[in-house]
Amino acid sequence: MLDIKIEKTSSPKAKPQKGEPLGFGHIFTDHMFIMNYTEGKGWYDARIVPYGDLTLSPAAMVFHYGQEMFEGLKAYKGVDGKNYLFRPDMNAKRTNATNDRLCIPQLPEEDFVQAVKAVVEVDKDWIPEEEGTSLYIRPFIIATDAFLGVAPSKTYLFMIILSPSGAYYASGLAPVGIWIEDDYVRAVKGGMGFAKTGGNYAASLAAQVKAHDDGYSQVLWLDGVERKYIEEVGAMNIFFKIDGKIVTPMLNGSILPGITRDSVINLCKHWGMEVEERRISVDELLEAQKNGKLEEVFGTGTAAVISPVGKLRYKYDVMEINGGVIGEVSQKIYDTVTGIQWGKIDDPFGWRVEVK
Ligand SMILES: *Cc1c(COP(=O)(O)O)cnc(C)c1O
């Protein structure tokens, strides 16, 4: 158990008005969680303080060599008036998998969950209430030693900031166009693709800019060696419905193990659908599309839950999926996962966690 000191702000900010568009990641709440780490001493000084800027040495290692990790989850205002998190224990586990890869010290899972709950509780009045909105939670760890040598830092900060965010889909689930990237790569096996760390995003920007310039909203990455097998989308995992089966790339070390991905696999199996986690080549997709067997394509991630794909571009081929409209299974998964998150339906898996 962490002993969390709480210092409340004496000048609370004006909260967004009801109906005001929140967007994503622009607005921050009144408080943040912060905790220090020093080698030999461990994690200490857990506190919730007024949200504000940090003072760090310009030599802090995070600025130079990218030793950092982050997580992303949400708090929901349930239809029953209760505040919920969705599977925060999974974020805690993934934090430590990422930490291991980046030589960041382990953070006890129960401390991670306790810290998330504590800061959300302090700022629970910031959880927006309109349909589809949520409070985005961003835990992260940065290396803070003032040292330009390349080595793991001996000091770190673990922080959690909160940002009210708008409904991802203002008017129904609009399918997106996706660019299958055949030049740049995001990650390779043995690299850090499975870790949630800023470096993977830095590596992704150039392709994202290229895709945007061509009118596509996201990049679908191929494996870094053969550039043949499907990996994942920018900040989402990817699923296909091929000839009645749900198929998604297996976790191979270069793919981020999404919590939404895991939830979707569990849900589809629970419904008695066949789910395959395996290698999928672009050629297989092109072939399935030609034979009318590529029935649905959707991305999965915390932000959107389900993002239907209406169009996939690969070199000179453009595949239109399901007539550019959301598929039946995609819609059913979306309704069920969000139904559990907002407390609208039964939660047979125990995924919903209440924050008092
Ligand atoms: C966070 C993330 C995802 C989605 O993970 P969820 O736990 O479902 O939000 C997928 N891909 C990448 C690269 C990510 O960073």
GROMACS .gro file of C-alpha atoms and ligand atoms in nm:
model
  371
    1MET     CA    1   0.000   0.000   0.000
    2LEU     CA    2   0.129   0.343  -0.090
    3ASP     CA    3   0.097   0.620   0.163
    4ILE     CA    4  -0.033   0.891  -0.070
    5LYS     CA    5  -0.017   1.251   0.057
    6ILE     CA    6  -0.284   1.471  -0.095
    7GLU     CA    7  -0.237   1.844  -0.149
    8LYS     CA    8  -0.548   1.996  -0.303
    9THR     CA    9  -0.534   2.302  -0.525
   10SER     CA   10  -0.647   2.632  -0.377
   11SER     CA   11  -0.742   2.762  -0.722
   12PRO     CA   12  -0.948   2.499  -0.906
   13LYS     CA   13  -0.986   2.554  -1.280
   14ALA     CA   14  -1.320   2.603  -1.452
   15LYS     CA   15  -1.440   2.263  -1.575
   16PRO     CA   16  -1.555   2.230  -1.934
   17GLN     CA   17  -1.921   2.327  -1.979
   18LYS     CA   18  -2.177   2.057  -2.054
   19GLY     CA   19  -2.188   2.010  -2.430
   20GLU     CA   20  -1.856   2.187  -2.487
   21PRO     CA   21  -1.646   1.986  -2.737
   22LEU     CA   22  -1.364   1.822  -2.540
   23GLY     CA   23  -1.155   1.676  -2.820
   24PHE     CA   24  -0.868   1.460  -2.704
   25GLY     CA   25  -0.569   1.542  -2.485
   26HIS     CA   26  -0.598   1.921  -2.463
   27ILE     CA   27  -0.762   1.975  -2.125
   28PHE     CA   28  -0.608   1.868  -1.795
   29THR     CA   29  -0.767   1.834  -1.453
   30ASP     CA   30  -0.676   2.009  -1.127
   31HIS     CA   31  -0.443   1.742  -0.988
   32MET     CA   32  -0.174   1.492  -1.079
   33PHE     CA   33  -0.006   1.197  -0.912
   34ILE     CA   34   0.369   1.193  -0.872
   35MET     CA   35   0.618   0.955  -0.709
   36ASN     CA   36   0.999   0.941  -0.710
   37TYR     CA   37   1.242   0.656  -0.749
   38THR     CA   38   1.605   0.648  -0.650
   39GLU     CA   39   1.829   0.346  -0.685
   40GLY     CA   40   1.884   0.181  -0.347
   41LYS     CA   41   1.581   0.353  -0.198
   42GLY     CA   42   1.301   0.236  -0.429
   43TRP     CA   43   0.978   0.426  -0.499
   44TYR     CA   44   0.895   0.693  -0.241
   45ASP     CA   45   0.707   1.014  -0.172
   46ALA     CA   46   0.377   0.923  -0.344
   47ARG     CA   47   0.168   1.237  -0.364
   48ILE     CA   48  -0.123   1.402  -0.539
   49VAL     CA   49  -0.054   1.769  -0.600
   50PRO     CA   50  -0.203   2.054  -0.805
   51TYR     CA   51  -0.150   1.997  -1.180
   52GLY     CA   52   0.148   2.202  -1.296
   53ASP     CA   53   0.479   2.219  -1.479
   54LEU     CA   54   0.785   2.018  -1.383
   55THR     CA   55   1.136   2.144  -1.327
   56LEU     CA   56   1.399   1.909  -1.467
   57SER     CA   57   1.764   1.941  -1.555
   58PRO     CA   58   1.816   1.995  -1.928
   59ALA     CA   59   2.054   1.701  -1.897
   60ALA     CA   60   1.773   1.471  -1.770
   61MET     CA   61   1.824   1.142  -1.952
   62VAL     CA   62   1.469   1.121  -2.084
   63PHE     CA   63   1.536   1.421  -2.311
   64HIS     CA   64   1.834   1.259  -2.477
   65TYR     CA   65   1.790   0.885  -2.500
   66GLY     CA   66   1.417   0.838  -2.462
   67GLN     CA   67   1.415   0.620  -2.150
   68GLU     CA   68   1.046   0.650  -2.071
   69MET     CA   69   0.723   0.452  -2.075
   70PHE     CA   70   0.355   0.538  -2.078
   71GLU     CA   71   0.015   0.382  -2.036
   72GLY     CA   72  -0.336   0.482  -2.137
   73LEU     CA   73  -0.673   0.394  -1.984
   74LYS     CA   74  -0.999   0.568  -1.908
   75ALA     CA   75  -1.244   0.641  -1.628
   76TYR     CA   76  -1.613   0.628  -1.722
   77LYS     CA   77  -1.920   0.778  -1.562
   78GLY     CA   78  -2.155   0.480  -1.551
   79VAL     CA   79  -2.523   0.510  -1.635
   80ASP     CA   80  -2.577   0.412  -1.270
   81GLY     CA   81  -2.384   0.723  -1.158
   82LYS     CA   82  -2.080   0.518  -1.044
   83ASN     CA   83  -1.727   0.581  -1.169
   84TYR     CA   84  -1.556   0.292  -1.345
   85LEU     CA   85  -1.217   0.187  -1.475
   86PHE     CA   86  -1.172  -0.091  -1.731
   87ARG     CA   87  -0.919  -0.368  -1.647
   88PRO     CA   88  -0.659  -0.140  -1.480
   89ASP     CA   89  -0.469  -0.448  -1.359
   90MET     CA   90  -0.380  -0.515  -1.723
   91ASN     CA   91  -0.224  -0.170  -1.757
   92ALA     CA   92  -0.025  -0.238  -1.438
   93LYS     CA   93   0.107  -0.567  -1.580
   94ARG     CA   94   0.194  -0.409  -1.914
   95THR     CA   95   0.375  -0.126  -1.734
   96ASN     CA   96   0.617  -0.377  -1.589
   97ALA     CA   97   0.665  -0.557  -1.921
   98THR     CA   98   0.755  -0.220  -2.073
   99ASN     CA   99   0.975  -0.129  -1.774
  100ASP     CA  100   1.172  -0.452  -1.811
  101ARG     CA  101   1.249  -0.380  -2.173
  102LEU     CA  102   1.360  -0.022  -2.098
  103CYS     CA  103   1.560  -0.097  -1.779
  104ILE     CA  104   1.311   0.105  -1.575
  105PRO     CA  105   1.257  -0.038  -1.224
  106GLN     CA  106   0.946  -0.248  -1.160
  107LEU     CA  107   0.644  -0.078  -1.009
  108PRO     CA  108   0.428  -0.301  -0.786
  109GLU     CA  109   0.103  -0.368  -0.975
  110GLU     CA  110  -0.113  -0.291  -0.675
  111ASP     CA  111   0.064   0.045  -0.630
  112PHE     CA  112  -0.005   0.135  -0.993
  113VAL     CA  113  -0.376   0.057  -0.955
  114GLN     CA  114  -0.394   0.233  -0.618
  115ALA     CA  115  -0.234   0.548  -0.762
  116VAL     CA  116  -0.472   0.552  -1.062
  117LYS     CA  117  -0.775   0.510  -0.837
  118ALA     CA  118  -0.654   0.774  -0.590
  119VAL     CA  119  -0.596   1.050  -0.845
  120VAL     CA  120  -0.920   0.972  -1.032
  121GLU     CA  121  -1.105   0.988  -0.701
  122VAL     CA  122  -0.960   1.332  -0.623
  123ASP     CA  123  -1.064   1.463  -0.967
  124LYS     CA  124  -1.378   1.252  -1.016
  125ASP     CA  125  -1.589   1.563  -1.078
  126TRP     CA  126  -1.387   1.600  -1.398
  127ILE     CA  127  -1.524   1.275  -1.545
  128PRO     CA  128  -1.751   1.406  -1.819
  129GLU     CA  129  -2.105   1.272  -1.824
  130GLU     CA  130  -2.227   1.306  -2.181
  131GLU     CA  131  -2.274   0.990  -2.387
  132GLY     CA  132  -1.944   0.850  -2.509
  133THR     CA  133  -1.718   1.086  -2.314
  134SER     CA  134  -1.458   0.974  -2.060
  135LEU     CA  135  -1.164   1.084  -1.849
  136TYR     CA  136  -0.844   0.974  -2.022
  137ILE     CA  137  -0.576   0.861  -1.776
  138ARG     CA  138  -0.210   0.889  -1.874
  139PRO     CA  139   0.040   0.722  -1.638
  140PHE     CA  140   0.406   0.756  -1.739
  141ILE     CA  141   0.760   0.713  -1.611
  142ILE     CA  142   1.060   0.924  -1.713
  143ALA     CA  143   1.435   0.890  -1.647
  144THR     CA  144   1.555   1.198  -1.459
  145ASP     CA  145   1.931   1.160  -1.394
  146ALA     CA  146   2.123   1.468  -1.512
  147PHE     CA  147   2.381   1.269  -1.707
  148LEU     CA  148   2.472   1.246  -2.073
  149GLY     CA  149   2.622   0.898  -2.056
  150VAL     CA  150   2.424   0.616  -2.213
  151ALA     CA  151   2.313   0.394  -1.926
  152PRO     CA  152   1.993   0.326  -1.734
  153SER     CA  153   1.903   0.620  -1.510
  154LYS     CA  154   1.926   0.580  -1.133
  155THR     CA  155   1.632   0.816  -1.068
  156TYR     CA  156   1.281   0.829  -1.215
  157LEU     CA  157   0.946   0.999  -1.182
  158PHE     CA  158   0.618   0.810  -1.209
  159MET     CA  159   0.330   1.045  -1.284
  160ILE     CA  160  -0.038   1.026  -1.374
  161ILE     CA  161  -0.222   1.308  -1.547
  162LEU     CA  162  -0.590   1.315  -1.643
  163SER     CA  163  -0.766   1.464  -1.943
  164PRO     CA  164  -1.142   1.476  -2.005
  165SER     CA  165  -1.203   1.359  -2.361
  166GLY     CA  166  -1.492   1.377  -2.601
  167ALA     CA  167  -1.685   1.096  -2.764
  168TYR     CA  168  -1.457   0.938  -3.023
  169TYR     CA  169  -1.750   0.904  -3.257
  170ALA     CA  170  -1.971   1.209  -3.258
  171SER     CA  171  -2.219   1.054  -3.502
  172GLY     CA  172  -2.191   0.676  -3.531
  173LEU     CA  173  -1.885   0.467  -3.606
  174ALA     CA  174  -1.740   0.613  -3.924
  175PRO     CA  175  -1.507   0.372  -4.109
  176VAL     CA  176  -1.157   0.505  -4.174
  177GLY     CA  177  -0.914   0.468  -4.462
  178ILE     CA  178  -0.586   0.294  -4.380
  179TRP     CA  179  -0.251   0.309  -4.553
  180ILE     CA  180  -0.049  -0.015  -4.552
  181GLU     CA  181   0.308   0.112  -4.522
  182ASP     CA  182   0.554  -0.074  -4.741
  183ASP     CA  183   0.865   0.141  -4.690
  184TYR     CA  184   0.908   0.261  -4.331
  185VAL     CA  185   0.892   0.009  -4.045
  186ARG     CA  186   0.782   0.067  -3.684
  187ALA     CA  187   0.944  -0.216  -3.492
  188VAL     CA  188   1.117  -0.550  -3.534
  189LYS     CA  189   1.132  -0.861  -3.322
  190GLY     CA  190   1.398  -0.805  -3.055
  191GLY     CA  191   1.330  -0.430  -3.063
  192MET     CA  192   1.072  -0.266  -2.838
  193GLY     CA  193   0.752  -0.292  -3.040
  194PHE     CA  194   0.574  -0.478  -2.758
  195ALA     CA  195   0.659  -0.200  -2.511
  196LYS     CA  196   0.449   0.114  -2.469
  197THR     CA  197   0.722   0.371  -2.507
  198GLY     CA  198   0.762   0.703  -2.685
  199GLY     CA  199   1.040   0.583  -2.915
  200ASN     CA  200   0.797   0.364  -3.107
  201TYR     CA  201   0.581   0.667  -3.172
  202ALA     CA  202   0.877   0.881  -3.279
  203ALA     CA  203   0.958   0.608  -3.531
  204SER     CA  204   0.602   0.616  -3.664
  205LEU     CA  205   0.561   0.987  -3.740
  206ALA     CA  206   0.716   1.003  -4.087
  207ALA     CA  207   0.482   0.735  -4.225
  208GLN     CA  208   0.185   0.895  -4.053
  209VAL     CA  209   0.259   1.229  -4.220
  210LYS     CA  210   0.289   1.054  -4.556
  211ALA     CA  211  -0.043   0.869  -4.507
  212HIS     CA  212  -0.221   1.189  -4.398
  213ASP     CA  213  -0.089   1.374  -4.702
  214ASP     CA  214  -0.252   1.104  -4.914
  215GLY     CA  215  -0.585   1.131  -4.734
  216TYR     CA  216  -0.554   0.822  -4.513
  217SER     CA  217  -0.611   0.855  -4.141
  218GLN     CA  218  -0.385   0.578  -4.009
  219VAL     CA  219  -0.087   0.363  -4.099
  220LEU     CA  220  -0.097  -0.017  -4.094
  221TRP     CA  221   0.250  -0.153  -4.027
  222LEU     CA  222   0.403  -0.459  -4.186
  223ASP     CA  223   0.671  -0.677  -4.027
  224GLY     CA  224   1.012  -0.515  -4.037
  225VAL     CA  225   1.196  -0.806  -4.198
  226GLU     CA  226   0.994  -0.932  -4.495
  227ARG     CA  227   0.743  -0.642  -4.509
  228LYS     CA  228   0.483  -0.901  -4.589
  229TYR     CA  229   0.295  -0.974  -4.269
  230ILE     CA  230   0.039  -0.749  -4.098
  231GLU     CA  231   0.143  -0.610  -3.758
  232GLU     CA  232  -0.079  -0.330  -3.622
  233VAL     CA  233  -0.214   0.021  -3.677
  234GLY     CA  234  -0.060   0.341  -3.527
  235ALA     CA  235  -0.209   0.309  -3.178
  236MET     CA  236  -0.442   0.017  -3.241
  237ASN     CA  237  -0.429  -0.355  -3.297
  238ILE     CA  238  -0.600  -0.488  -3.607
  239PHE     CA  239  -0.862  -0.756  -3.664
  240PHE     CA  240  -1.007  -0.913  -3.977
  241LYS     CA  241  -1.318  -1.116  -4.034
  242ILE     CA  242  -1.225  -1.355  -4.311
  243ASP     CA  243  -1.481  -1.611  -4.426
  244GLY     CA  244  -1.665  -1.599  -4.093
  245LYS     CA  245  -1.353  -1.629  -3.873
  246ILE     CA  246  -1.198  -1.356  -3.660
  247VAL     CA  247  -0.827  -1.331  -3.739
  248THR     CA  248  -0.565  -1.108  -3.576
  249PRO     CA  249  -0.183  -1.105  -3.591
  250MET     CA  250  -0.029  -1.311  -3.310
  251LEU     CA  251   0.183  -1.133  -3.052
  252ASN     CA  252   0.532  -1.175  -3.188
  253GLY     CA  253   0.740  -0.924  -2.994
  254SER     CA  254   0.698  -0.633  -3.233
  255ILE     CA  255   0.324  -0.581  -3.171
  256LEU     CA  256   0.180  -0.396  -2.872
  257PRO     CA  257  -0.035  -0.635  -2.665
  258GLY     CA  258  -0.351  -0.424  -2.650
  259ILE     CA  259  -0.594  -0.464  -2.364
  260THR     CA  260  -0.881  -0.397  -2.604
  261ARG     CA  261  -0.733  -0.667  -2.831
  262ASP     CA  262  -0.737  -0.914  -2.543
  263SER     CA  263  -1.093  -0.815  -2.450
  264VAL     CA  264  -1.215  -0.858  -2.809
  265ILE     CA  265  -1.055  -1.203  -2.838
  266ASN     CA  266  -1.217  -1.310  -2.510
  267LEU     CA  267  -1.553  -1.172  -2.611
  268CYS     CA  268  -1.558  -1.337  -2.955
  269LYS     CA  269  -1.458  -1.673  -2.803
  270HIS     CA  270  -1.729  -1.627  -2.537
  271TRP     CA  271  -1.978  -1.585  -2.823
  272GLY     CA  272  -1.856  -1.911  -2.975
  273MET     CA  273  -1.680  -1.750  -3.271
  274GLU     CA  274  -1.362  -1.896  -3.412
  275VAL     CA  275  -1.064  -1.670  -3.333
  276GLU     CA  276  -0.721  -1.720  -3.486
  277GLU     CA  277  -0.405  -1.545  -3.368
  278ARG     CA  278  -0.154  -1.606  -3.644
  279ARG     CA  279   0.055  -1.453  -3.920
  280ILE     CA  280  -0.150  -1.279  -4.190
  281SER     CA  281   0.017  -1.166  -4.511
  282VAL     CA  282  -0.098  -0.874  -4.725
  283ASP     CA  283  -0.126  -1.125  -5.010
  284GLU     CA  284  -0.378  -1.325  -4.807
  285LEU     CA  285  -0.585  -1.009  -4.757
  286LEU     CA  286  -0.572  -0.919  -5.126
  287GLU     CA  287  -0.675  -1.274  -5.215
  288ALA     CA  288  -0.959  -1.281  -4.959
  289GLN     CA  289  -1.079  -0.945  -5.085
  290LYS     CA  290  -1.079  -1.072  -5.445
  291ASN     CA  291  -1.287  -1.373  -5.343
  292GLY     CA  292  -1.533  -1.166  -5.141
  293LYS     CA  293  -1.416  -1.325  -4.814
  294LEU     CA  294  -1.266  -1.019  -4.645
  295GLU     CA  295  -1.585  -0.935  -4.459
  296GLU     CA  296  -1.481  -0.689  -4.189
  297VAL     CA  297  -1.169  -0.502  -4.077
  298PHE     CA  298  -1.142  -0.308  -3.753
  299GLY     CA  299  -0.880  -0.158  -3.523
  300THR     CA  300  -0.896  -0.194  -3.143
  301GLY     CA  301  -0.760   0.043  -2.879
  302THR     CA  302  -0.858   0.226  -2.563
  303ALA     CA  303  -0.928   0.558  -2.738
  304ALA     CA  304  -1.178   0.438  -2.999
  305VAL     CA  305  -1.253   0.087  -2.863
  306ILE     CA  306  -1.339  -0.025  -3.218
  307SER     CA  307  -1.241   0.166  -3.530
  308PRO     CA  308  -1.401   0.015  -3.840
  309VAL     CA  309  -1.185   0.021  -4.153
  310GLY     CA  310  -1.363   0.103  -4.478
  311LYS     CA  311  -1.064   0.118  -4.708
  312LEU     CA  312  -0.717  -0.039  -4.715
  313ARG     CA  313  -0.451   0.084  -4.954
  314TYR     CA  314  -0.148  -0.126  -5.044
  315LYS     CA  315   0.082   0.011  -5.315
  316TYR     CA  316  -0.149   0.043  -5.617
  317ASP     CA  317  -0.436  -0.163  -5.476
  318VAL     CA  318  -0.721  -0.009  -5.281
  319MET     CA  319  -0.947  -0.259  -5.105
  320GLU     CA  320  -1.292  -0.139  -5.013
  321ILE     CA  321  -1.423  -0.325  -4.709
  322ASN     CA  322  -1.790  -0.409  -4.653
  323GLY     CA  323  -1.905  -0.132  -4.887
  324GLY     CA  324  -1.737   0.126  -4.663
  325VAL     CA  325  -1.982   0.072  -4.376
  326ILE     CA  326  -1.929  -0.083  -4.033
  327GLY     CA  327  -1.971  -0.461  -4.018
  328GLU     CA  328  -2.217  -0.646  -3.798
  329VAL     CA  329  -1.957  -0.808  -3.571
  330SER     CA  330  -1.761  -0.481  -3.534
  331GLN     CA  331  -2.077  -0.305  -3.422
  332LYS     CA  332  -2.171  -0.585  -3.181
  333ILE     CA  333  -1.823  -0.583  -3.022
  334TYR     CA  334  -1.834  -0.204  -2.990
  335ASP     CA  335  -2.177  -0.210  -2.827
  336THR     CA  336  -2.076  -0.485  -2.584
  337VAL     CA  337  -1.738  -0.344  -2.475
  338THR     CA  338  -1.873   0.010  -2.431
  339GLY     CA  339  -2.185  -0.135  -2.265
  340ILE     CA  340  -1.960  -0.300  -2.004
  341GLN     CA  341  -1.747   0.015  -1.966
  342TRP     CA  342  -2.045   0.243  -1.903
  343GLY     CA  343  -2.222  -0.006  -1.678
  344LYS     CA  344  -2.510  -0.049  -1.924
  345ILE     CA  345  -2.489  -0.428  -1.936
  346ASP     CA  346  -2.372  -0.722  -1.729
  347ASP     CA  347  -1.998  -0.771  -1.689
  348PRO     CA  348  -1.950  -1.150  -1.692
  349PHE     CA  349  -1.569  -1.113  -1.707
  350GLY     CA  350  -1.524  -0.883  -1.406
  351TRP     CA  351  -1.357  -0.616  -1.622
  352ARG     CA  352  -1.526  -0.316  -1.465
  353VAL     CA  353  -1.358  -0.171  -1.153
  354GLU     CA  354  -1.537   0.089  -0.946
  355VAL     CA  355  -1.364   0.403  -0.820
  356LYS     CA  356  -1.541   0.545  -0.518
  357LIG     C1  357  -0.170   0.147  -2.663
  357LIG     C2  358  -0.147   0.086  -2.796
  357LIG     C3  359  -0.240  -0.002  -2.855
  357LIG     C4  360  -0.376  -0.034  -2.795
  357LIG     O1  361  -0.370  -0.089  -2.667
  357LIG     P1  362  -0.498  -0.081  -2.572
  357LIG     O2  363  -0.448  -0.140  -2.446
  357LIG     O3  364  -0.604  -0.161  -2.636
  357LIG     O4  365  -0.535   0.064  -2.561
  357LIG     C5  366  -0.208  -0.060  -2.976
  357LIG     N1  367  -0.092  -0.030  -3.039
  357LIG     C6  368  -0.002   0.056  -2.987
  357LIG     C7  369   0.123   0.083  -3.061
  357LIG     C8  370  -0.027   0.118  -2.864
  357LIG     O5  371   0.062   0.204  -2.814
   0.00000   0.00000   0.00000
